Coordinates of C-alpha atoms and ligand atoms in Angstrom, one line a residue:
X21 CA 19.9 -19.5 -1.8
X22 CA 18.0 -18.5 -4.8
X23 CA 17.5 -14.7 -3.7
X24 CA 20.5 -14.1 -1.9
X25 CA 21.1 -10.3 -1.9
X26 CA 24.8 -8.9 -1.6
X27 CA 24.1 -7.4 1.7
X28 CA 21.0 -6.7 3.8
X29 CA 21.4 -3.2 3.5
X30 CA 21.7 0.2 1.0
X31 CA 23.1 2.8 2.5
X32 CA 24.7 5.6 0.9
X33 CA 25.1 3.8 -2.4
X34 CA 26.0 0.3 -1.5
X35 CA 25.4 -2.6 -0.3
X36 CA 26.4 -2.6 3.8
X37 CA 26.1 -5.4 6.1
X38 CA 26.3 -6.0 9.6
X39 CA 25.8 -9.1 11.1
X40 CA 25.2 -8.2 15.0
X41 CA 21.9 -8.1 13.4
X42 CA 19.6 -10.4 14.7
X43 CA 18.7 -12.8 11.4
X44 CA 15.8 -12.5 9.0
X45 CA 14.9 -15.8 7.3
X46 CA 13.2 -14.2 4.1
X47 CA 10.5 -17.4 3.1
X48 CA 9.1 -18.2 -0.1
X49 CA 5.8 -18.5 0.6
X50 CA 5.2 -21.1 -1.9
X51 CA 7.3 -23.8 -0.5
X52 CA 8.5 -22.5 2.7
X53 CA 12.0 -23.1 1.4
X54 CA 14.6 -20.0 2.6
X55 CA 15.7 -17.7 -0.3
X56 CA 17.6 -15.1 1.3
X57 CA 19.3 -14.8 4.3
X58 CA 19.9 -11.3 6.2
X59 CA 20.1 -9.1 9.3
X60 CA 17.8 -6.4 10.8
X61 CA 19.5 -3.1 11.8
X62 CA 21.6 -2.6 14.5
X63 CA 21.6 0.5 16.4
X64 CA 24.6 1.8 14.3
X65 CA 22.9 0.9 10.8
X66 CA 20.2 3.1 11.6
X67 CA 22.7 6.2 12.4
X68 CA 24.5 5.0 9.7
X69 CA 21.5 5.1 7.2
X70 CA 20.0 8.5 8.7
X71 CA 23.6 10.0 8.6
X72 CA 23.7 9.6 5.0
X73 CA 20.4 10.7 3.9
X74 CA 21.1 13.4 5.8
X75 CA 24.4 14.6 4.7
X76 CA 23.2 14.1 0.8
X77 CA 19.7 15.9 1.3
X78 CA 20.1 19.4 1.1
X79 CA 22.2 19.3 -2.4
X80 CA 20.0 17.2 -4.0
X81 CA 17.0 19.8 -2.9
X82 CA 19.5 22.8 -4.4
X83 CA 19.6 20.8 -7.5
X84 CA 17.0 21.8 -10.8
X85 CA 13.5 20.3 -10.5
X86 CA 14.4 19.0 -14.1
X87 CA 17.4 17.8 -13.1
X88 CA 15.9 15.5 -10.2
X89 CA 12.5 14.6 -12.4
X90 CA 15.4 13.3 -15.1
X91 CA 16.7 11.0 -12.3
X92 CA 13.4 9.4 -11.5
X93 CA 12.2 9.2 -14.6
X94 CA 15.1 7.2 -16.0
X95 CA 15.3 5.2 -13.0
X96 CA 11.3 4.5 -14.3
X97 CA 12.8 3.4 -17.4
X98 CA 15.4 0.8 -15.8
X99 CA 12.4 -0.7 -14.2
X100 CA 10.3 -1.1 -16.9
X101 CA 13.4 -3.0 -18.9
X102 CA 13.7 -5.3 -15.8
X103 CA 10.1 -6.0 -15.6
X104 CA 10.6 -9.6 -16.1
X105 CA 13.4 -9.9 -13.6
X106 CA 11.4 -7.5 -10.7
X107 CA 8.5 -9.6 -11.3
X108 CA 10.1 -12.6 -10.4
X109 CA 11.7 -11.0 -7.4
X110 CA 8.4 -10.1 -6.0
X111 CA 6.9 -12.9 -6.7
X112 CA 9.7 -14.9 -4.7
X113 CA 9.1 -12.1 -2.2
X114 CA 5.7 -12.6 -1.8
X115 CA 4.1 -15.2 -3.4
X116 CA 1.9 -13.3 -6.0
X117 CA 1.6 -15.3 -8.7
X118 CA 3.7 -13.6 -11.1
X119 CA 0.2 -13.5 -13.7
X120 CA -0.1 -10.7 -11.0
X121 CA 3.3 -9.1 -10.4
X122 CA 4.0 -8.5 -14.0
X123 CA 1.4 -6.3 -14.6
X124 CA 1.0 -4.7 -10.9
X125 CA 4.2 -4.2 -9.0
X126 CA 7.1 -2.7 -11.2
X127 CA 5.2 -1.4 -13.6
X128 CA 3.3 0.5 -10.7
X129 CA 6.3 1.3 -9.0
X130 CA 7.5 2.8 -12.4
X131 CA 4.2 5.0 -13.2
X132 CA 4.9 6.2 -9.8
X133 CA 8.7 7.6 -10.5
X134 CA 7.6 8.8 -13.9
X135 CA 5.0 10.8 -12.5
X136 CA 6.5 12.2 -10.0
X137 CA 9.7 12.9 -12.3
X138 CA 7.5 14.5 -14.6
X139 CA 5.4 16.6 -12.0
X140 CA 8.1 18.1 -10.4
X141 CA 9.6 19.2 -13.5
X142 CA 6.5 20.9 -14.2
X143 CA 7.2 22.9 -11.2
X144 CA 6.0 22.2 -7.4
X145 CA 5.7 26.1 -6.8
X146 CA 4.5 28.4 -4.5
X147 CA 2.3 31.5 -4.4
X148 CA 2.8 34.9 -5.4
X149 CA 0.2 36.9 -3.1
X150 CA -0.1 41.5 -3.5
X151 CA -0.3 43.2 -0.5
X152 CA -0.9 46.8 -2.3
X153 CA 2.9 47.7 -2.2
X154 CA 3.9 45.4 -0.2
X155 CA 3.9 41.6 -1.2
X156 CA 4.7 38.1 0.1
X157 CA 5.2 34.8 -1.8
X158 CA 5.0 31.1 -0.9
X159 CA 7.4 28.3 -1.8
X160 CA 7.1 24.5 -0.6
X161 CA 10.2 23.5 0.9
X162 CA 11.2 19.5 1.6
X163 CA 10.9 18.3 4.9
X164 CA 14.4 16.9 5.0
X165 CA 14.9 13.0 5.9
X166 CA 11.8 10.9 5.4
X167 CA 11.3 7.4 6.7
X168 CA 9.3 5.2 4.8
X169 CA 8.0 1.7 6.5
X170 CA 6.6 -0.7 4.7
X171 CA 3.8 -3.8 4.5
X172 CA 4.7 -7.4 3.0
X173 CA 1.6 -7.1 0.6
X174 CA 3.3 -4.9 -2.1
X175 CA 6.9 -3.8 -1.1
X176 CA 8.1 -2.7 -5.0
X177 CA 5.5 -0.5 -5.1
X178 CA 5.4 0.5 -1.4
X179 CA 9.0 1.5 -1.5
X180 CA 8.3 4.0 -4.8
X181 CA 5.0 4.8 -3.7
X182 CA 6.7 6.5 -0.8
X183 CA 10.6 6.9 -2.5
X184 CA 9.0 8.9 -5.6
X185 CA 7.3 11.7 -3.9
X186 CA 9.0 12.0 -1.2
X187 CA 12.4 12.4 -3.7
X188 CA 10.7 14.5 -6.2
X189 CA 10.4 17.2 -4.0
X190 CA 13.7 17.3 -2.5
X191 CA 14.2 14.9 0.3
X192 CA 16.0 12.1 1.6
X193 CA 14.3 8.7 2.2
X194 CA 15.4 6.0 4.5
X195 CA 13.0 2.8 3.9
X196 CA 12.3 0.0 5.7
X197 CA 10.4 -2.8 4.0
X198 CA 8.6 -5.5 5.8
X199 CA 10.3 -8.2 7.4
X200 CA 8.9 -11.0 5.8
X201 CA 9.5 -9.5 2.3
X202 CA 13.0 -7.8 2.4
X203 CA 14.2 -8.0 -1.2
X204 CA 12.1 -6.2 -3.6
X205 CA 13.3 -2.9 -2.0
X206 CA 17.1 -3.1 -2.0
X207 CA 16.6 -3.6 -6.1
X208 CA 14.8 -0.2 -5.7
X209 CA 18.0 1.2 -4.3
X210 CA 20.2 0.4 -6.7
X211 CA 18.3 1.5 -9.6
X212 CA 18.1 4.6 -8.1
X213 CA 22.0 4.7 -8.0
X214 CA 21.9 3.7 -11.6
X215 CA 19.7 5.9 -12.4
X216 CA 21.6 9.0 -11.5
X217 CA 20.4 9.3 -8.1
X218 CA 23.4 10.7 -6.1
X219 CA 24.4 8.4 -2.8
X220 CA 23.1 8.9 0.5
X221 CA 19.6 9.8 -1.2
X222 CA 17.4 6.4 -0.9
X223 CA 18.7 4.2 1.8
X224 CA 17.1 0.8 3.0
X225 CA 17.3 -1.3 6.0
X226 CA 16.4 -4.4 7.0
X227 CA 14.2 -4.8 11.0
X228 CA 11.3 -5.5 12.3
X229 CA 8.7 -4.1 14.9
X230 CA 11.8 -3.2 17.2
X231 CA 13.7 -1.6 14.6
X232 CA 10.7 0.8 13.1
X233 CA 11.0 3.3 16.7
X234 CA 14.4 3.8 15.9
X235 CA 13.9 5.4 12.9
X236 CA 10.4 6.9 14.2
X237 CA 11.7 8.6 17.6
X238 CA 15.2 9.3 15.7
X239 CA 15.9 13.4 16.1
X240 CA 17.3 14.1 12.5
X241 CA 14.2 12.7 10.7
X242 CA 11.2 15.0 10.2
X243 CA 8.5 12.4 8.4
X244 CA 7.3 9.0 8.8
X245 CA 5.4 7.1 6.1
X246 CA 3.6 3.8 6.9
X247 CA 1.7 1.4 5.1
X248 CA 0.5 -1.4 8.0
X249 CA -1.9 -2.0 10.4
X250 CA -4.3 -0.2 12.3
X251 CA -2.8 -1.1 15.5
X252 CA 1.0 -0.7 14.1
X253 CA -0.1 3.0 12.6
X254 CA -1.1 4.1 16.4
X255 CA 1.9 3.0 17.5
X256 CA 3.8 4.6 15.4
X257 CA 1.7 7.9 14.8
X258 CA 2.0 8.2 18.7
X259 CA 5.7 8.3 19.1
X260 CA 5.9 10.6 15.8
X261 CA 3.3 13.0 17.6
X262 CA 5.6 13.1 20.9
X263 CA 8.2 14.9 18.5
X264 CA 5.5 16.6 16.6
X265 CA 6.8 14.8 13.1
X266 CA 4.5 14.7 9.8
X267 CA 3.2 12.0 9.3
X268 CA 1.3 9.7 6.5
X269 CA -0.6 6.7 7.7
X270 CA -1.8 4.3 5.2
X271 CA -3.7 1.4 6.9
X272 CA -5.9 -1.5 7.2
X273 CA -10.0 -1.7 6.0
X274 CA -13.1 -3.3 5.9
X275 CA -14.7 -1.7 2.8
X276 CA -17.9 -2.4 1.6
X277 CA -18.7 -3.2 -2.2
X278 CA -22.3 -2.1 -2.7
X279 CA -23.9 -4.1 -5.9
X280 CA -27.4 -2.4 -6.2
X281 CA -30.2 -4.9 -8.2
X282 CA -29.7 -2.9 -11.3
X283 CA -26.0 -3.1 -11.8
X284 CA -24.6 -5.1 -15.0
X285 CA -24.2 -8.2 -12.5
X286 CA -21.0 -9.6 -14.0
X287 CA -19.0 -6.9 -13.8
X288 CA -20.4 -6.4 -10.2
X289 CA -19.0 -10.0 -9.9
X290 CA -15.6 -9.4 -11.3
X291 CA -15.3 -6.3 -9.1
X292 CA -16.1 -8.4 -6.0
X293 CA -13.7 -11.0 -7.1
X294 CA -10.7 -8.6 -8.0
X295 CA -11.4 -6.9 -4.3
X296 CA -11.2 -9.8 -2.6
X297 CA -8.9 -12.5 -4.0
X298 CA -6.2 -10.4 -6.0
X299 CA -2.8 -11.0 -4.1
X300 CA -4.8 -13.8 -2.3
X301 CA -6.9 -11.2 -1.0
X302 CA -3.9 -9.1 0.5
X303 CA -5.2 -5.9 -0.8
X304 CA -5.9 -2.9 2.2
X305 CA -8.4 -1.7 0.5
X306 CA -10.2 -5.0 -0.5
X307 CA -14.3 -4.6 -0.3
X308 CA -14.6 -7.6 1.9
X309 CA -18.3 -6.3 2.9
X310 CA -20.2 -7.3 -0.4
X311 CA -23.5 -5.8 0.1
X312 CA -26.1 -7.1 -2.1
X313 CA -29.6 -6.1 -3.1
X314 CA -31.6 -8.8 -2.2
X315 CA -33.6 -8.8 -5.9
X316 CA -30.3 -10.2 -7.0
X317 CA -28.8 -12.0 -4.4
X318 CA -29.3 -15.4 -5.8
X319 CA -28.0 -14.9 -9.1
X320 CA -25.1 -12.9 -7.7
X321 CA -23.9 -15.8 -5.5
X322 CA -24.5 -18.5 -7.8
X323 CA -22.5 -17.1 -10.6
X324 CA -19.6 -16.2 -8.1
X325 CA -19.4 -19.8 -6.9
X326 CA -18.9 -20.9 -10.3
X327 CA -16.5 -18.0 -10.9
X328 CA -14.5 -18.6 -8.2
X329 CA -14.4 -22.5 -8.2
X330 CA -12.3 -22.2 -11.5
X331 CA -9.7 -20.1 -9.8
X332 CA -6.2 -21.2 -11.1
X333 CA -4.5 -22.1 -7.5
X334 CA -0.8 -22.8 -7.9
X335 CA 2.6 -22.4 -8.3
X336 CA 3.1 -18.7 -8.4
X337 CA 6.1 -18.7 -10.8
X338 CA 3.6 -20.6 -13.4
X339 CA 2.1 -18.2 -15.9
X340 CA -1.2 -19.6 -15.5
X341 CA -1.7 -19.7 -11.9
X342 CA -4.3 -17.1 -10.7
X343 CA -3.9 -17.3 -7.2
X344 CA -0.4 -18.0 -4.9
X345 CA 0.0 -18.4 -1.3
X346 CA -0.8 -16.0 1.6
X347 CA 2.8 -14.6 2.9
X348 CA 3.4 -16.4 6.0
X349 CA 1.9 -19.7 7.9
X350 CA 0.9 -17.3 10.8
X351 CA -1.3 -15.1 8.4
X352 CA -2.8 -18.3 7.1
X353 CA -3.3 -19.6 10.8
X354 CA -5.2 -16.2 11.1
X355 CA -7.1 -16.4 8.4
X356 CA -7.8 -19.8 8.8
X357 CA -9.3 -18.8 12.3
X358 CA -11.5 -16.2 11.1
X359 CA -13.2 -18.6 8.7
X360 CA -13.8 -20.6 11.7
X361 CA -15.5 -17.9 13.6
X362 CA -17.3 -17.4 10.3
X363 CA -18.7 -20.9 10.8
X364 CA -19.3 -20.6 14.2
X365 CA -21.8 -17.5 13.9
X366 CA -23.4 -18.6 11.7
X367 CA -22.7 -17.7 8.2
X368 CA -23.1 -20.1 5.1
X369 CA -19.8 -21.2 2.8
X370 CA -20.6 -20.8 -0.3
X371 CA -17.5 -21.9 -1.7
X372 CA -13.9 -22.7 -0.4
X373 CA -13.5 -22.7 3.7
X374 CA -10.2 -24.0 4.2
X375 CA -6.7 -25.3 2.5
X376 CA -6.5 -27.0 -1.0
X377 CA -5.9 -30.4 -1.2
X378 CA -4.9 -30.2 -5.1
X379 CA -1.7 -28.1 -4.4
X380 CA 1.4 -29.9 -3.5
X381 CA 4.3 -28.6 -1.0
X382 CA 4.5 -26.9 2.0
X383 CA 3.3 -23.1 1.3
X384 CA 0.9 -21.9 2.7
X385 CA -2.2 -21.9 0.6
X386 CA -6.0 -22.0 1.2
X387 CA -9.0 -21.6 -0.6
X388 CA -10.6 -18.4 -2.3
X389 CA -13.6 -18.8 0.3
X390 CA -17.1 -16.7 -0.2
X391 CA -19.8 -16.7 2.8
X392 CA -23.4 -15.9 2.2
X393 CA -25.8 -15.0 5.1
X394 CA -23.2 -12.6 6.8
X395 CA -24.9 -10.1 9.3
X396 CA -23.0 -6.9 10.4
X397 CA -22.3 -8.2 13.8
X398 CA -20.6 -11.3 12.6
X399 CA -16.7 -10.8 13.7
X400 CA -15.8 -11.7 9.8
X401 CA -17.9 -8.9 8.8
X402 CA -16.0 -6.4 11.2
X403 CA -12.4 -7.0 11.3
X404 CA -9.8 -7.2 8.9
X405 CA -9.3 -10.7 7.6
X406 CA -6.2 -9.9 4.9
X407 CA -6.4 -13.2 3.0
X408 CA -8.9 -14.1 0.1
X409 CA -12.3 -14.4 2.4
X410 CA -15.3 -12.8 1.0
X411 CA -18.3 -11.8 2.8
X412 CA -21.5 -11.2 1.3
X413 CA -24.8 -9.3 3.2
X414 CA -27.8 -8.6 2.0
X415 CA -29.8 -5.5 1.8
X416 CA -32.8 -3.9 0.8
X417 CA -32.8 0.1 0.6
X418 CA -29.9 2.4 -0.4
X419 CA -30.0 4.7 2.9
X420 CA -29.8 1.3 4.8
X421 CA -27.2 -0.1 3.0
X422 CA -25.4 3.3 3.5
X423 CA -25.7 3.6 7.1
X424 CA -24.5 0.0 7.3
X425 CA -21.7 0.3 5.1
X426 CA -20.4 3.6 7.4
X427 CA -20.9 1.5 10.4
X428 CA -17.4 0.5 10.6
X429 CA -14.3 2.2 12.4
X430 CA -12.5 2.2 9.1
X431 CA -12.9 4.4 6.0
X432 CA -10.2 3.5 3.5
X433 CA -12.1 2.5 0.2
X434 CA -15.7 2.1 -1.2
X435 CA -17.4 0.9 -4.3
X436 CA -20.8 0.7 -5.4
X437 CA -22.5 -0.7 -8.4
X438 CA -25.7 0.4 -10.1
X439 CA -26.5 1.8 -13.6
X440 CA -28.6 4.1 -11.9
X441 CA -25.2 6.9 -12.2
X442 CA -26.9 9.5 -10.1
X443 CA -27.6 6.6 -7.2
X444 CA -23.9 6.4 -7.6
X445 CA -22.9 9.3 -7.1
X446 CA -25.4 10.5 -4.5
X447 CA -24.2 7.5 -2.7
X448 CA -20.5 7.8 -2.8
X449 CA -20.6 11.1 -1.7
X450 CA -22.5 9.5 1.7
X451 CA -20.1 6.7 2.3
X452 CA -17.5 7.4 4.3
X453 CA -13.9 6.6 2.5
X454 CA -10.9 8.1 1.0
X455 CA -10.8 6.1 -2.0
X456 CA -13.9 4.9 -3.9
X457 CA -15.4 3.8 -7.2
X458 CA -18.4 3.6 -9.2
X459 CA -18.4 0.6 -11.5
X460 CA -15.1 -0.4 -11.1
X461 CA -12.9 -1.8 -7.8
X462 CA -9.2 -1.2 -6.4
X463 CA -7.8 0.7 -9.8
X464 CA -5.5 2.6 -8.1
X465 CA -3.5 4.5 -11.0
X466 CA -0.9 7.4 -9.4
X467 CA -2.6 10.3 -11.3
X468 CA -5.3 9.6 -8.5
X469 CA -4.7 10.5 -4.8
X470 CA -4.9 7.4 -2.6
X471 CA -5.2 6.8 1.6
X472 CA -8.1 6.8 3.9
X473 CA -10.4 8.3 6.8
X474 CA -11.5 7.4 10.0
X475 CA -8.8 4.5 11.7
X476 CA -7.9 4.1 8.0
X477 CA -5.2 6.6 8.0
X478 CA -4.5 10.0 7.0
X479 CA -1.8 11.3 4.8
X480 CA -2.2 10.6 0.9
X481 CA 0.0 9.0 -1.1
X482 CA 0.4 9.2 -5.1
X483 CA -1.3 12.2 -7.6
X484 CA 0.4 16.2 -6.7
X485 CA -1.2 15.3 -3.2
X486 CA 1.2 13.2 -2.0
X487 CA 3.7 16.1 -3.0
X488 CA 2.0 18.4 -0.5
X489 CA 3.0 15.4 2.4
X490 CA 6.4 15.4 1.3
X491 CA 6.8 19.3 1.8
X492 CA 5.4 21.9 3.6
X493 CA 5.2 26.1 2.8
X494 CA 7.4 28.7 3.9
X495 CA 6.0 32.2 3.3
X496 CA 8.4 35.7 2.6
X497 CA 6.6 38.3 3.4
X498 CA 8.3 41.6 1.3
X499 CA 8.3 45.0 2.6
X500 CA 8.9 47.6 0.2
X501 CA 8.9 50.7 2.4
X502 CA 10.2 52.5 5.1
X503 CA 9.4 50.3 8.7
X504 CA 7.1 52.7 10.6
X505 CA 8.0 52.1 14.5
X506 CA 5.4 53.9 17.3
X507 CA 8.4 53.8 19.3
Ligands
NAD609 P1 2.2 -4.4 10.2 O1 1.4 -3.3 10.8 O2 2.3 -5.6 11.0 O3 3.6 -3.9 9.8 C1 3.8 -2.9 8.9 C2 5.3 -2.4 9.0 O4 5.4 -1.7 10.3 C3 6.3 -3.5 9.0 O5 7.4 -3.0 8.3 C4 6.7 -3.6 10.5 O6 8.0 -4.1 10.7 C5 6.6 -2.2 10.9 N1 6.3 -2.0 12.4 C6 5.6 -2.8 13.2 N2 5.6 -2.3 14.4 C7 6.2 -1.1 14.4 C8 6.5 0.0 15.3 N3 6.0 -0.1 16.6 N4 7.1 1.1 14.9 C9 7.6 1.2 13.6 N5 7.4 0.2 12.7 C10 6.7 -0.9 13.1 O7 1.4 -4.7 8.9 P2 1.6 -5.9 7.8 O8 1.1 -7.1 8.5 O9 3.0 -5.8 7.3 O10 0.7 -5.5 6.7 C11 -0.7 -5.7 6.7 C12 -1.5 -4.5 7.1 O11 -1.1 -3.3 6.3 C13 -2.9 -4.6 6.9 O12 -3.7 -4.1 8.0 C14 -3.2 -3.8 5.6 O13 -4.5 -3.4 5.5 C15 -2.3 -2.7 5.7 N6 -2.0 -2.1 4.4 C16 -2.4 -0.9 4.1 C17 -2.2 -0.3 2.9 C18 -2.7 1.0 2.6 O14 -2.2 1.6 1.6 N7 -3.7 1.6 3.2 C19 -1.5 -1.0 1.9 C20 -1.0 -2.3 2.3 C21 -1.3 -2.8 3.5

C-alpha cells in the first residue's frame, strides 16, 4: 500500500498500534484504490495517549518560553525541507491536487509553528496591576491536556493550526484527525519528536464519531478543539459543557461574497472562483452566496462560465491539474444531490451540474458547477454544500444585500467587493462574520485571528488570539502589610 504508515498511532514518541481497533480503510480519492490501512482507538489507546500527554505536560510548561519556541520553530523548518514529500502525502490524503498542497498545507502548517515559536519567545505575559501599596499581577497559565479533532478538508494544517498554539503556551495535545484522512497528522508527530519536542507532548490517534466522546467526556483533559460540522460542533460542545471544559469550535458556513457594480470585475471573479472551487470547494469558509449587483450581473456570469470551463480537472498528483476529487463518494452523493435540488427549485446551471466524463478512473470527481437565478429560499442557497457548487443572487441596494447576506444561521466569513473603500468598510462592519475581506477572498495568513460567529463557532484559532484559547489567567494578589482582622 502506497501510504502505509508504521502504526496507526503516536503516542508518547512512537509509533503504537493496536489492532482490537475496528479498521480504517484510508482511500485515495482519486481512484478509490486503498493506501493505508489502520485501526481507530480502543478504549486503552485513548488512556494510553491522555496518560502521556499528561505525564509530559507540566515539564515542558516549566521549560523557557525560548526554549519551547526553539522547538517549534525548527520543527517549522523540517517541514519546509519536506515540502515536497508532505505535499504528496496530503494530496494522497485528500485528493487536492498537489498544484494546491504545495503551496497551502505544509507551508501553512509551518507559518503556523514559526509563529507561534516565535510569539511565545517574545513572551505570553501577564499583568502587573498597583494597588497603592499593595499590588497584584497576572500570568496566563496552560490549560493542561488539549484535544484537538480534526476535518478531512485540511488535516496538515488542522493538526498545527491546533498543535502550535496550543504547544507554545505550555500544553499537551492529543489529536485526532479525520477518519477519512488519517495520515497527514502522524507525519506531524514525528517531526515534532525530531524536532526536539520531548515525548508524551503531541500524541495522535486514529477513530471516528465514536472515538471523539472519549477524548471529549475524558476527566484529565481540560480543552477540546474542533474543526467540523455544525451539527458535530453541538455535539461535542454539549458534552464538553457538562464538564464545564474550554472549548474552540471551528465550523461549517454559508458566506456570502458581495461583488458591488463598481468592483474591478475580474478580480471579483477570481475571488468568487478561489472561494468556491479551491480544494474542490472544500473550504469552511467558502462564499458560496455570490451576491451580485444586478448592473453587472451579465458580465459577471458570462466571464465566469468561460473562467471556469477551462478548469484543469485531473489527476491530482499532475502538476497541472487545477482541480482533484471531492474526499469520499458519499460527499460526492451529497453534493450531487444538492445540485439536484438546485435544479428542482428552480435555479439556472450556468456551467458544470454533474460528473466529468473526460476523467478516467473511479474517484470521485464532478464538475466545478455555477447556478445563476438563485433566490435566498432555495435549499442550495441555505445549507452547506462542501464541494465546488457556486451560487450566484442578484441584488440591487447595499442595505438589501446586507440584510440578506446576515440572513443565515452562520457567520464564519464574508467578502465584499467594490472600489467604493468606505462602502467596504461601512459594510463589513454590518455583516455578520468572524473572518472577512475587502477585495480579496479566503487569505487566511496566521498573523490574522481566524473562526466565526453565530452557529459558525466560537474560539479563534491562529494570531496571539488563539494563545489566549490555549491558556487562561491566574491572578496573585500581594499584600504588603500587616492583615487587619475586625475580629
Ligand atoms: P464532521 O463534523 O463530520 O467531523 C469532524 C471531526 O469530528 C471528525 O474528526 C469526526 O470523526 C469527529 N466527530 C464526529 N462526531 C463526533 C463526536 N460526537 N464527538 C467528537 N468528535 C466527533 O466534519 P467533516 O465532514 O470532517 O468536515 C467538514 C465540516 O467541517 C464542514 O462543515 C466544514 O465547514 C467544517 N470545517 C470548518 C472549518 C473551520 O475552520 N471553521 C475548517 C474545515 C472544515
Amino acid at each position: 500500500m502506497k501510504a502505509q504508515p508504521k502504526a496507526s498511532h503516536f503516542i508518547d514518541g512512537e509509533y503504537v498500534e493496536d489492532t482490537d481497533g475496528s479498521v480504517i480503510e484510508s482511500l485515495y480519492p482519486a481512484t478509490g484504490e486503498v493506501i493505508a490501512r489502520l485501526h481507530a482507538a480502543t478504549p486503552a489507546i485513548v488512556e494510553k495517549a491522555i496518560a502521556a500527554a499528561k505525564r509530559a505536560q507540566p515539564e515542558w510548561a516549566a521549560m523557557s518560553p525560548t526554549a519551547r519556541g526553539r522547538v517549534l520553530k525548527r520543527a517549522a523548518e523540517i517541514m519546509r525541507e519536506r515540502n515536497h514529500e508532505l505535499s504528496e502525502l496530503e494530496t494522497l490524503d485528500t485528493g487536492k491536487p498537489i498544484q494546491e498542497t504545495i503551496v497551502a498545507d505544509p507551508t501553512s502548517g509551518a507559518d503556523s509553528f514559526e509563529f507561534f515559536g516565535g510569539v511565545i519567545a517574545a513572551g505570553l505575559n501577564g499583568q502587573y496591576i498597583p494597588l497603592g501599596g499593595d499590588f497584584a499581577y497576572t500570568k496566563r497559565v496552560p490549560l493542561g491536556v488539549c484535544v484537538g479533532i480534526g476535518a478531512w478538508n485540511y488535516p496538515q494544517q488542522i493538526a498545527c493550526w491546533k498543535g502550535a498554539p496550543a504547544l507554545a503556551a505550555g500544553n499537551a495535545m492529543v489529536f485526532k484527525p479525520s477518519e477519512n484522512t488519517p495520515l497527514g497528522a502522524l507525519k506531524i508527530a514525528e517531526i515534532l519528536i525530531e524536532a526536539g519536542l520531548p515525548k508524551g507532548l503531541y500524541n495522535v490517534i486514529q477513530g471516528d464519531r465514536t472515538t471523539g466522546p472519549l477524548l471529549v467526556n475524558h476527566p484529565d483533559v481540560a480543552k477540546v478543539s474542533l474543526t467540523g460540522s455544525v451539527p458535530t460542533g453541538r455535539k461535542v460542545a454539549s458534552a464538553a459543557a457538562g464538564k464545564l471544559k474550554h472549548v474552540t469550535m471551528e465550523l461549517g458556513g454559508k458566506s456570502p461574497l458581495i461583488v458591488f457594480d463598481d468592483a474591478d470585475i475580474d478580480s471579483a471573479i477570481g475571488g468568487a472562483m478561489l472561494g468556491n472551487f479551491y480544494s474542490t470547494g472544500q473550504v469552511c469558509s467558502n462564499g458560496t452566496r455570490v451576491f451580485v449587483q444586478r448592473k453587472v450581473k451579465d458580465q459577471f456570469l458570462s466571464r465566469l462560465k468561460k473562467r471556469t470551463e477551462k478548469i484543469i480537472i485531473g489527476e491530482p498528483m499532475d502538476e497541472a491539474t487545477q482541480m482533484g476529487p471531492l474526499i469520499s463518494f458519499d460527499q460526492r452523493q451529497k453534493v450531487l444531490s444538492y445540485i439536484d435540488k438546485g435544479k428542482a427549485e428552480g435555479a439556472t446551471v450556468l456551467t458544470g451540474g454533474g460528473i466529468p466524463n473526460d476523467v478516467t478512473g473511479e474517484g470521485y470527481y464532478i464538475q466545478p458547477t455555477v447556478f445563476a437565478d438563485v433566490t435566498d429560499e432555495m435549499t442550495i442557497a441555505r445549507e452547506e454544500i462542501f464541494g465546488p457548487v457556486m451560487c450566484v443572487l442578484d441584488f440591487d441596494d447595499e442595505d438589501e444585500v446586507i440584510a440578506r447576506a446576515n440572513a443565515t444561521e452562520f457567520g464564519l466569513s464574508a467578502g465584499v467587493f467594490t472600489a467604493d473603500l468606505s462602502r467596504g468598510h461601512r459594510v463589513v462592519d454590518q455583516l455578520e462574520a468572524g473572518t472577512l475581506w475587502i477585495n480579496t477572498y479566503n487569505l487566511c495568513p496566521v498573523e490574522i485571528p481566524f473562526g466565526g460567529s453565530k452557529q459558525s463557532g466560537f474560539g479563534r484559532e491562529n494570531s496571539l488570539a488563539a494563545l489566549e484559547h490555549y491558556s487562561e489567567l491566574k491572578t496573585v494578589y500581594v499584600g504588603m502589610g500587616k492583615v487587619e482582622a475586625p475580629y
